[in-house]
Backbone as a ProteinNet text record, in pm:
[ID]
protein_1_A
[PRIMARY]
RQQASAILSARQIIVDGAVGMATMAIAKLETECALNLDDERKINMINNLMVSIVADRSSQPVINVGSLY
[TERTIARY]
979.8	895.3	986.7	1090.7	1190	1255.6	1296.5	1375.7	1294.5	1177.8	1070.7	1049.5	1026.1	1013.3	1122.8	1244.6	1372.8	1371.5	1347.2	1341.6	1247.1	1124.8	1021.4	1052.5	1131.1	1165.6	1280.9	1376.6	1466.6	1423.5	1325.4	1256.9	1184.1	1133.1	1060.3	1165.3	1277.9	1374.4	1411.2	1434.9	1500.2	1395	1261.1	1155.1	1142.7	1148.7	1153.4	1264.8	1362.4	1483.9	1476.8	1425.7	1400.9	1307.3	1203.8	1094.8	1146.1	1238.5	1298.3	1390.4	1451.5	1565.5	1484.7	1375.7	1307.8	1242.1	1186.6	1118.9	1230.2	1349.6	1458.5	1497.6	1499.4	1550.9	1463.7	1332.1	1235	1229.9	1222.1	1246.4	1356.7	1463.6	1595.4	1586	1550.2	1521.8	1410.4	1310.8	1224.5	1278.2	1364.3	1417.5	1526.9	1634.8	1768	1765.5	1705.3	1704	1593.8	1500.1	1377.8	1303.1	1304.7	1228.6	1078	996.4	854	800.7	788.5	733.2	583.5	499.8	367.9	359.1	239.6	217.4	260.6	219	260.5	423.3	484.9	628.8	688.1	636.8	690.5	656.5	537.7	514.5	623.1	632.8	734.6	875.4	914.1	1046.7	1052.6	970.3	951.2	961.7	876.5	880.3	1026.2	1083.2	1228	1330.9	1317	1402	1390.7	1256	1225.5	1268.4	1248.3	1319.7	1469.2	1525.2	1690.8	1719.5	1666	1711.8	1689.9	1545.3	1517.5	1536.5	1548.5	1571	1686.6	1675.1	1791.2	1873.4	1857.4	1952.6	1986.1	2103	2140.9	2042.5	2017.7	1919.2	1994	1910	1980.8	1937.3	2042.7	2022.4	1933.7	1838.4	1747.4	1773.4	1791	1808.1	1682.4	1641.6	1527.6	1543.8	1512.1	1544.8	1420.3	1309.3	1198.6	1101.1	974.9	890.4	748.2	666.5	532.8	426.1	488	397	415
-485.1	-595.4	-693.3	-747.5	-844.6	-788.9	-664.6	-607	-595.7	-553.5	-536.7	-667.2	-771	-902.7	-956.9	-927.9	-950.2	-890.8	-763.9	-681.8	-733.3	-763.5	-821	-964.7	-1054.7	-1181.2	-1162.1	-1072	-1037.6	-987.3	-917.2	-844.1	-958.2	-1057.1	-1144.7	-1259.5	-1277.6	-1348.9	-1297	-1168.3	-1064.1	-1089.4	-1066.3	-1072.3	-1202.5	-1310.7	-1457.3	-1473.7	-1426.8	-1440.4	-1370.4	-1227.7	-1157	-1209.9	-1272.3	-1342.6	-1448.8	-1531	-1661.5	-1621.5	-1522.7	-1479.8	-1421.5	-1338.9	-1306.5	-1418.4	-1523.1	-1622.2	-1706.5	-1737.1	-1803.2	-1720.1	-1588.7	-1512.9	-1519.3	-1515.4	-1535.3	-1670.1	-1770.8	-1927	-1937.8	-1880.4	-1905.4	-1833.4	-1719.2	-1641.8	-1722.3	-1770.9	-1849	-1981.5	-2045.2	-2189.6	-2176.4	-2091.2	-2097.3	-2010	-1915	-1798.8	-1807.5	-1900	-1911.9	-1793.2	-1702.3	-1596.8	-1593.6	-1564.7	-1563.5	-1429.8	-1400.8	-1292.6	-1295.2	-1187.1	-1178.5	-1155.1	-1161.7	-1126.1	-986.6	-893.1	-753.7	-733.9	-783.7	-791.1	-854.2	-961.7	-1045.9	-963.1	-882.7	-801.7	-699.6	-630.8	-523.6	-556.9	-676.8	-721.2	-759.3	-818.9	-871.3	-742.1	-635.4	-503.9	-446.9	-435.6	-380.4	-459.6	-603.4	-680.3	-660.5	-664.3	-645.2	-509.4	-405.1	-273.7	-282.4	-332.9	-336.2	-438.5	-545.3	-633.7	-587.8	-535.7	-510.9	-372.3	-262.3	-140.4	-106.2	-20.5	-4.7	116.2	157.5	251.6	202.9	252.5	197.1	228	148.5	172.3	250.7	331.4	408.4	339.8	313.4	247.9	332.8	265	327.7	249.2	324.9	271.7	298.4	167.3	166.5	180	284.7	303.9	280.4	236.7	201.2	103.3	113.4	34.1	96.1	60.8	135.1	56.6	-63.5	-131	-104.8
-3829.3	-3755.9	-3696.3	-3774.6	-3721.6	-3614.1	-3612.1	-3504.8	-3383.6	-3402	-3288.3	-3226.8	-3303.5	-3246.8	-3158.2	-3213.2	-3147.1	-2998.3	-3002.4	-2880.1	-2800	-2825	-2741.3	-2674.9	-2767.9	-2711.3	-2625.3	-2633.1	-2534.5	-2412.3	-2406.8	-2269.9	-2203.5	-2294.8	-2224.9	-2142.6	-2211.6	-2139.9	-2009	-2026.6	-1910.3	-1789.7	-1820.3	-1743.3	-1655	-1748.8	-1692.5	-1594.8	-1646.8	-1549.6	-1412.6	-1422	-1308.2	-1214.7	-1268.7	-1177.2	-1119.2	-1197	-1146.5	-1022.9	-1046.8	-927.1	-808.6	-825.9	-712.5	-644.8	-708.9	-647.2	-567.2	-625.4	-566.5	-436.3	-454.4	-325.4	-206.9	-240.3	-131.5	-81.9	-172.7	-124.2	-30.7	-77.7	0.9	138.7	143.2	266.2	385.4	310.7	394	447.5	364.4	398.4	487.7	449.1	508.7	608.7	615.8	715	809.9	792.6	859	882	768.8	761.8	712.8	800	751.4	725	570.1	536.2	509.1	550.6	517.7	353.2	312.4	165.6	118.5	200.1	188	168.9	258.6	262	152.6	122.7	-14.7	-131.7	-146.5	-261.3	-281.1	-147	-158.1	-186.1	-129.2	-176.7	-310.5	-361.7	-506.3	-598.8	-569.9	-620.5	-635.8	-523.6	-519	-595.4	-591.8	-658.5	-816.5	-862.3	-985.8	-1059.2	-981.6	-1021.3	-1029	-932	-944.7	-1061.4	-1079	-1181.3	-1315.7	-1339.3	-1487.3	-1531.7	-1447.4	-1469.3	-1545.2	-1659.7	-1747	-1689.8	-1574.7	-1502.1	-1363.8	-1319.8	-1196.4	-1082	-976.6	-872.5	-759.2	-693	-583.7	-444	-362.4	-244	-150.7	-67.7	21.9	162.1	256.2	388.2	470	509.5	579.1	739.9	799.5	939.5	1038.4	974.5	1060.3	993.4	1050.4	994.9	1008.1	907.3	916.2	998.6	1056.4	1130.7	1273.9
[MASK]
+++++++++++++++++++++++++++++++++++++++++++++++++++++++++++++++++++++

């Protein structure tokens, strides 16, 4: 039980840090680059950042060559 509690606490710290990094990344893009993202693109970017930051395996790069819009 003690080990499980320690693992849960560690994962909470990792998730809190990942959410903070994703929030800072979006805020920095919006302020410094004058980039205005709609909600759907923010969600997509946050999802990609969270997968890259929190995943226990290395992420595979994906090249976006177009837009669905």
